[in-house]
Structure formats: structure tokens, C-alpha cells
């Protein structure tokens, strides 16, 4: 149904407006150099960003996800809803399958969008990018997400825009599958409710959506850390530190131990609950409004 795509748009808008500041902190913590750390933790990153760049600094790079996430959520919820209706059973397993397919399908949009978002978020107001004269990214100051994307394409080609694509697909397939199956399980097992936007209260929608996001991020977070490091590689110097995924993992593990796979997790979980609470509630309320409208039309 086309309504699934429209509902996803509303959910994406709600989620990005609520969660982008947390995402900026998460990305900065994930990508910072352990040998010369700029931030001591989540709270310090929040306060430092606001002090140096104002509160708007937390919304850096929002142009890309504001457009992209709205479109991505339309793809996710639209694809998910249409696939689920074609599966024989409506249970957690079917919801995982439908969610995984939807997540894989939208990765082609998510990958370049997140690369641009990452580069914008890691660019501070005092960053002149003059660390390597003559290097590819030297002295580049990105004016907008679109300027950043143009630079990436011009410098690295189409392949460069899809850096980290394999990790994006892996994260989205697992994450979206977990996302929708968890929502179903929480509604049935914890709230003792069937998933029906006409009957779930707003408080239950918020709780189920928020917990769904937390569970999904806990499952996929190590993949996201590696994706961020691969996508951010060479941003300031123009010199690539990692030759690939395996090299990124081994070098990160050697320098930081397995702890590197949880860097920025606090911020991600703080972000996950309100973002997904807002996303799912916006989607469900949209269905409720449409459902009420259709019932009124039938009466006449």
C-alpha cells in the first residue's frame, strides 16, 4: 500500500528531529583518535560541542538525513508492510524476514547518506583541514551536505560514495529484522497487546518503539562502529589508514582492544529510545488517523 510509504515519511521526520544531536555525539566518539582523544565520554562530547559550536553544532550534517532518512523510512516501512502482507503468517519470524528484506533494499540510499552525515559531523568549526598540504581533503571546508557529497564524488568517484556499503547492508538487514520482530514481541509479551494502532495507547506505542530501538542498536552496534571508521577514514588527511574491513578491525583491536566496538554506545542508546519511540508512534498515529478517516467515509 502507498500508505505504508507515507507513514514511513512521517516516522522518519519525527525520528531525525528528535535524535540527530545524539547521533552527532555517537559518530564523534566512534571516530576519535584513541591516542589523542578529544572527548572523555558522552556528556563531555555534548557539552564540548555546545560550548565550541553552539547547540546547532549538534545538528551538523542534518540536511542529508533529513531528506535521506525520510525517504529511507518510506522505503523501509513501505517495503516491510507490502512484504509482510504477502507472507503466509503474521508472527515475529515473518516480521524479521520482512524487516531484513526492507533493510537490505534501502541500504543503497542509506550508505552515501550516512557517509556524508559522518563527514559533516566530524567537521568542527575550528577545523581548517590543513593537516596535509596537497592531500585530497586538505583545506576543504564543507558548506553543506550537498557540497560534501559533490566533493566525495569528484574526489573518489561513485565507488567512494558507497564506502562501507557491505557493512551498511549487514547492519540494516540484521537491524531492521530485529527492529520489527522486537516491536511485535514487546507488544505481545511485555504489554500483552496485539499490534493495532487503533487500540495501543500512545504511552504503550512510545515504550514499545523506544525499547525496539534499544534492542536493535545493541545487536548491530559493533557493525556500526566499523562502518563509521571505514567511512571516516582519510577525512582530514586524505591518507587512508585502513586497507579494508579486516585491516580496520585488526588495527582498532590492536590499539584499543575489543572495547573499541562499544565506543559511543551510551550516546547511541540514549538516542535510540526517543528516536524510535517518536518514529513508531508517528507511524502508528498516522495509521490511526487514516483508519478513523476511512471509517468516517464509510458511514457516509
Tab-separated table of C-alpha atoms in Angstrom:
chain	number	residue	atom	x	y	z
A	1	UNK	CA	0.000	0.000	0.000
A	2	UNK	CA	1.135	3.537	-0.726
A	3	UNK	CA	0.064	4.489	2.801
A	4	UNK	CA	2.956	2.428	4.199
A	5	UNK	CA	5.415	4.687	2.371
A	6	UNK	CA	3.693	7.873	3.560
A	7	UNK	CA	3.611	6.599	7.149
A	8	UNK	CA	7.334	5.896	6.918
A	9	UNK	CA	7.952	9.511	5.842
A	10	UNK	CA	6.213	10.850	8.938
A	11	UNK	CA	8.097	8.433	11.157
A	12	UNK	CA	11.438	9.386	9.608
A	13	UNK	CA	10.851	13.113	10.102
A	14	UNK	CA	9.898	12.634	13.751
A	15	UNK	CA	12.889	10.404	14.443
A	16	UNK	CA	15.538	12.619	12.850
A	17	UNK	CA	14.359	15.802	14.582
A	18	UNK	CA	14.477	14.085	17.974
A	19	UNK	CA	17.645	12.055	17.574
A	20	UNK	CA	20.214	13.883	15.421
A	21	UNK	CA	22.105	15.529	18.340
A	22	UNK	CA	22.656	12.092	19.900
A	23	UNK	CA	23.819	10.746	16.548
A	24	UNK	CA	26.397	13.524	16.188
A	25	UNK	CA	27.853	12.629	19.585
A	26	UNK	CA	27.845	8.919	18.727
A	27	UNK	CA	29.756	9.472	15.477
A	28	UNK	CA	32.339	11.759	17.085
A	29	UNK	CA	33.021	9.262	19.861
A	30	UNK	CA	33.247	6.370	17.414
A	31	UNK	CA	35.705	8.093	15.111
A	32	UNK	CA	38.003	9.953	17.527
A	33	UNK	CA	41.691	9.019	17.701
A	34	UNK	CA	42.328	6.973	20.842
A	35	UNK	CA	45.920	8.258	21.004
A	36	UNK	CA	44.716	11.859	21.042
A	37	UNK	CA	41.098	11.719	22.280
A	38	UNK	CA	39.100	14.910	22.002
A	39	UNK	CA	36.240	13.778	24.248
A	40	UNK	CA	36.209	11.913	27.574
A	41	UNK	CA	32.715	10.490	27.108
A	42	UNK	CA	29.130	11.149	26.039
A	43	UNK	CA	28.401	14.055	28.403
A	44	UNK	CA	31.751	15.711	27.719
A	45	UNK	CA	31.177	15.432	23.959
A	46	UNK	CA	27.722	17.005	24.308
A	47	UNK	CA	28.953	19.886	26.467
A	48	UNK	CA	32.128	20.464	24.448
A	49	UNK	CA	30.232	20.590	21.153
A	50	UNK	CA	27.689	23.059	22.521
A	51	UNK	CA	30.412	25.226	24.098
A	52	UNK	CA	32.563	25.402	20.956
A	53	UNK	CA	29.941	25.248	18.212
A	54	UNK	CA	26.665	26.219	19.948
A	55	UNK	CA	23.647	23.916	20.192
A	56	UNK	CA	23.384	23.984	16.396
A	57	UNK	CA	26.687	22.102	16.283
A	58	UNK	CA	24.778	19.017	17.390
A	59	UNK	CA	22.673	19.309	14.240
A	60	UNK	CA	25.600	19.300	11.822
A	61	UNK	CA	25.019	17.182	8.767
A	62	UNK	CA	21.257	17.072	9.324
A	63	UNK	CA	20.465	18.087	5.735
A	64	UNK	CA	21.457	14.688	4.427
A	65	UNK	CA	19.490	12.531	6.897
A	66	UNK	CA	16.527	14.932	6.969
A	67	UNK	CA	15.985	14.243	3.305
A	68	UNK	CA	17.512	10.783	3.273
A	69	UNK	CA	16.019	9.288	6.447
A	70	UNK	CA	12.551	10.464	5.468
A	71	UNK	CA	12.977	8.702	2.141
A	72	UNK	CA	14.670	5.696	3.761
A	73	UNK	CA	11.888	5.229	6.294
A	74	UNK	CA	9.386	5.420	3.473
A	75	UNK	CA	11.273	2.582	1.768
A	76	UNK	CA	11.626	0.570	4.990
A	77	UNK	CA	8.028	0.809	6.207
A	78	UNK	CA	6.619	0.635	2.685
A	79	UNK	CA	8.649	-2.429	1.678
A	80	UNK	CA	8.141	-4.060	5.067
A	81	UNK	CA	4.363	-3.615	5.011
A	82	UNK	CA	3.968	-4.880	1.468
A	83	UNK	CA	6.208	-7.928	2.010
A	84	UNK	CA	4.585	-8.817	5.345
A	85	UNK	CA	1.148	-8.932	3.740
A	86	UNK	CA	2.458	-11.471	1.222
A	87	UNK	CA	3.922	-13.831	3.838
A	88	UNK	CA	1.701	-16.715	4.999
A	89	UNK	CA	1.912	-15.968	8.748
A	90	UNK	CA	1.990	-12.715	10.712
A	91	UNK	CA	4.397	-13.543	13.541
A	92	UNK	CA	7.805	-12.433	14.821
A	93	UNK	CA	9.634	-14.663	12.325
A	94	UNK	CA	7.730	-13.200	9.376
A	95	UNK	CA	8.331	-9.694	10.686
A	96	UNK	CA	12.072	-10.415	10.933
A	97	UNK	CA	12.159	-11.653	7.329
A	98	UNK	CA	10.149	-8.687	6.021
A	99	UNK	CA	12.276	-6.256	8.039
A	100	UNK	CA	15.553	-7.776	6.808
A	101	UNK	CA	14.470	-7.509	3.176
A	102	UNK	CA	13.344	-3.917	3.723
A	103	UNK	CA	16.647	-3.041	5.420
A	104	UNK	CA	18.719	-4.559	2.618
A	105	UNK	CA	16.604	-2.799	-0.011
A	106	UNK	CA	17.196	0.689	1.392
A	107	UNK	CA	20.956	0.308	2.005
A	108	UNK	CA	21.726	1.789	-1.390
A	109	UNK	CA	20.279	5.089	-0.196
A	110	UNK	CA	21.489	4.833	3.398
A	111	UNK	CA	25.181	4.261	2.639
A	112	UNK	CA	26.075	7.529	0.810
A	113	UNK	CA	23.712	9.483	3.065
A	114	UNK	CA	25.478	8.229	6.195
A	115	UNK	CA	28.917	8.802	4.706
A	116	UNK	CA	28.074	12.462	4.091
A	117	UNK	CA	26.447	12.779	7.515
A	118	UNK	CA	29.574	11.333	9.148
A	119	UNK	CA	31.938	13.704	7.355
A	120	UNK	CA	29.789	16.709	8.233
A	121	UNK	CA	29.500	15.669	11.880
A	122	UNK	CA	33.257	15.208	12.229
A	123	UNK	CA	33.996	18.672	10.842
A	124	UNK	CA	34.256	21.168	13.692
A	125	UNK	CA	34.081	24.955	13.441
A	126	UNK	CA	37.807	25.267	14.126
A	127	UNK	CA	38.786	22.528	11.706
A	128	UNK	CA	40.715	24.055	8.809
A	129	UNK	CA	41.625	20.658	7.322
A	130	UNK	CA	45.138	21.885	6.542
A	131	UNK	CA	46.857	18.856	8.016
A	132	UNK	CA	48.266	17.636	4.733
A	133	UNK	CA	49.143	20.135	2.004
A	134	UNK	CA	48.454	18.658	-1.374
A	135	UNK	CA	46.381	15.825	0.005
A	136	UNK	CA	42.900	15.125	-1.305
A	137	UNK	CA	40.957	16.654	1.585
A	138	UNK	CA	43.370	19.436	2.528
A	139	UNK	CA	41.808	22.853	3.126
A	140	UNK	CA	38.311	21.613	2.228
A	141	UNK	CA	35.538	23.208	4.258
A	142	UNK	CA	32.158	21.682	3.541
A	143	UNK	CA	29.407	24.282	3.261
A	144	UNK	CA	26.571	21.770	3.196
A	145	UNK	CA	25.783	18.092	2.873
A	146	UNK	CA	25.375	18.520	-0.876
A	147	UNK	CA	28.770	20.219	-1.152
A	148	UNK	CA	30.289	17.347	0.818
A	149	UNK	CA	28.674	14.724	-1.424
A	150	UNK	CA	29.898	16.557	-4.528
A	151	UNK	CA	33.433	16.619	-3.087
A	152	UNK	CA	33.359	12.897	-2.299
A	153	UNK	CA	32.090	12.048	-5.776
A	154	UNK	CA	34.557	14.372	-7.505
A	155	UNK	CA	37.496	13.103	-5.462
A	156	UNK	CA	36.762	9.392	-5.061
A	157	UNK	CA	34.159	8.677	-7.723
A	158	UNK	CA	30.894	6.764	-7.335
A	159	UNK	CA	32.717	3.964	-5.507
A	160	UNK	CA	33.822	6.442	-2.858
A	161	UNK	CA	30.220	7.449	-2.199
A	162	UNK	CA	29.478	3.825	-1.339
A	163	UNK	CA	32.374	3.291	1.037
A	164	UNK	CA	31.182	0.933	3.799
A	165	UNK	CA	28.330	-0.467	1.696
A	166	UNK	CA	28.905	-4.085	2.764
A	167	UNK	CA	28.712	-3.111	6.430
A	168	UNK	CA	25.646	-0.960	5.807
A	169	UNK	CA	23.823	-3.892	4.207
A	170	UNK	CA	24.826	-6.219	7.056
A	171	UNK	CA	23.773	-3.733	9.730
A	172	UNK	CA	20.469	-2.873	8.067
A	173	UNK	CA	19.476	-6.466	7.306
A	174	UNK	CA	20.085	-7.587	10.885
A	175	UNK	CA	18.953	-4.324	12.461
A	176	UNK	CA	15.666	-3.917	10.599
A	177	UNK	CA	14.791	-7.570	11.067
A	178	UNK	CA	15.396	-7.223	14.798
A	179	UNK	CA	13.589	-3.876	14.774
A	180	UNK	CA	10.221	-5.127	13.564
A	181	UNK	CA	10.279	-8.534	15.234
A	182	UNK	CA	11.161	-6.905	18.575
A	183	UNK	CA	8.245	-4.487	18.295
A	184	UNK	CA	5.912	-7.415	17.742
A	185	UNK	CA	7.401	-9.377	20.651
A	186	UNK	CA	7.326	-6.425	23.068
A	187	UNK	CA	3.696	-5.620	22.285
A	188	UNK	CA	2.620	-9.235	22.777
A	189	UNK	CA	4.884	-10.426	25.599
A	190	UNK	CA	5.516	-7.281	27.656
A	191	UNK	CA	2.431	-5.154	27.006
A	192	UNK	CA	0.113	-8.109	26.385
A	193	UNK	CA	-1.309	-6.296	23.362
A	194	UNK	CA	-1.751	-7.159	19.709
A	195	UNK	CA	-0.114	-4.710	17.303
A	196	UNK	CA	-3.003	-2.479	16.307
A	197	UNK	CA	-2.653	1.302	16.110
A	198	UNK	CA	-6.363	1.678	16.811
A	199	UNK	CA	-6.015	0.123	20.269
A	200	UNK	CA	-2.479	0.737	21.521
A	201	UNK	CA	-2.284	3.781	23.785
A	202	UNK	CA	0.292	6.462	22.971
A	203	UNK	CA	2.309	5.604	26.099
A	204	UNK	CA	2.492	1.954	25.009
A	205	UNK	CA	3.495	2.971	21.483
A	206	UNK	CA	6.288	5.138	22.895
A	207	UNK	CA	7.538	2.389	25.204
A	208	UNK	CA	7.434	-0.370	22.578
A	209	UNK	CA	9.053	1.824	19.928
A	210	UNK	CA	11.767	3.032	22.280
A	211	UNK	CA	12.683	-0.451	23.523
A	212	UNK	CA	12.666	-1.722	19.939
A	213	UNK	CA	15.319	0.838	19.034
A	214	UNK	CA	17.480	-0.039	22.041
A	215	UNK	CA	17.398	-3.768	21.244
A	216	UNK	CA	18.147	-3.200	17.572
A	217	UNK	CA	21.161	-0.998	18.331
A	218	UNK	CA	22.543	-3.402	20.935
A	219	UNK	CA	22.520	-6.153	18.319
A	220	UNK	CA	24.123	-4.149	15.497
A	221	UNK	CA	26.322	-1.603	17.275
A	222	UNK	CA	29.730	-3.270	16.665
A	223	UNK	CA	28.950	-3.308	12.928
A	224	UNK	CA	28.069	0.388	13.081
A	225	UNK	CA	31.384	1.280	14.761
A	226	UNK	CA	33.351	-0.426	11.998
A	227	UNK	CA	31.181	1.247	9.347
A	228	UNK	CA	31.807	4.684	10.849
A	229	UNK	CA	35.570	4.147	10.953
A	230	UNK	CA	35.682	2.908	7.372
A	231	UNK	CA	33.580	5.841	6.162
A	232	UNK	CA	35.525	8.461	8.150
A	233	UNK	CA	38.926	7.119	7.092
A	234	UNK	CA	41.128	9.765	5.496
A	235	UNK	CA	38.712	12.638	6.100
A	236	UNK	CA	41.233	15.140	7.466
A	237	UNK	CA	44.492	13.933	5.924
A	238	UNK	CA	43.470	12.443	2.604
A	239	UNK	CA	45.564	9.395	3.567
A	240	UNK	CA	43.672	6.124	4.044
A	241	UNK	CA	44.604	4.340	7.270
A	242	UNK	CA	42.705	1.112	6.548
A	243	UNK	CA	43.042	-1.113	3.502
A	244	UNK	CA	39.714	-2.758	4.211
A	245	UNK	CA	37.353	-4.143	6.842
A	246	UNK	CA	39.752	-6.773	8.180
A	247	UNK	CA	42.580	-4.238	8.456
A	248	UNK	CA	40.271	-1.777	10.239
A	249	UNK	CA	39.227	-4.403	12.790
A	250	UNK	CA	42.777	-5.652	13.461
A	251	UNK	CA	44.311	-2.179	13.829
A	252	UNK	CA	41.472	-0.967	16.051
A	253	UNK	CA	41.684	-4.117	18.183
A	254	UNK	CA	45.470	-3.815	18.499
A	255	UNK	CA	45.287	-0.171	19.628
A	256	UNK	CA	42.165	-0.286	21.813
A	257	UNK	CA	41.146	-3.881	22.466
A	258	UNK	CA	37.592	-5.093	21.899
A	259	UNK	CA	36.351	-2.045	23.818
A	260	UNK	CA	36.508	-0.086	20.558
A	261	UNK	CA	33.371	-1.936	19.398
A	262	UNK	CA	31.358	-0.167	22.116
A	263	UNK	CA	32.687	3.367	21.653
A	264	UNK	CA	29.792	5.835	21.702
A	265	UNK	CA	27.319	3.127	22.779
A	266	UNK	CA	25.915	5.258	25.626
A	267	UNK	CA	25.031	8.017	23.183
A	268	UNK	CA	23.566	5.527	20.710
A	269	UNK	CA	21.283	4.009	23.346
A	270	UNK	CA	20.297	7.430	24.691
A	271	UNK	CA	19.371	8.326	21.125
A	272	UNK	CA	17.729	5.005	20.286
A	273	UNK	CA	14.881	5.218	22.767
A	274	UNK	CA	13.457	8.691	21.955
A	275	UNK	CA	14.131	8.392	18.215
A	276	UNK	CA	12.375	5.082	17.780
A	277	UNK	CA	9.652	5.980	20.250
A	278	UNK	CA	8.942	9.034	18.070
A	279	UNK	CA	9.270	7.075	14.815
A	280	UNK	CA	6.936	4.214	15.679
A	281	UNK	CA	4.419	6.479	17.406
A	282	UNK	CA	4.306	8.827	14.396
A	283	UNK	CA	3.756	5.857	12.078
A	284	UNK	CA	1.087	4.277	14.267
A	285	UNK	CA	-0.743	7.562	14.822
A	286	UNK	CA	-0.738	8.140	11.079
A	287	UNK	CA	-2.458	4.775	10.594
A	288	UNK	CA	-4.884	5.645	13.386
A	289	UNK	CA	-5.832	8.954	11.730
A	290	UNK	CA	-6.167	7.327	8.307
A	291	UNK	CA	-8.179	4.477	9.814
A	292	UNK	CA	-10.543	6.907	11.532
A	293	UNK	CA	-10.936	8.905	8.325
A	294	UNK	CA	-11.759	5.787	6.335
A	295	UNK	CA	-14.356	4.737	8.927
A	296	UNK	CA	-15.993	8.192	8.735
A	297	UNK	CA	-16.086	7.955	4.931
A	298	UNK	CA	-17.767	4.554	5.140
A	299	UNK	CA	-20.502	5.997	7.392
A	300	UNK	CA	-21.439	8.431	4.667
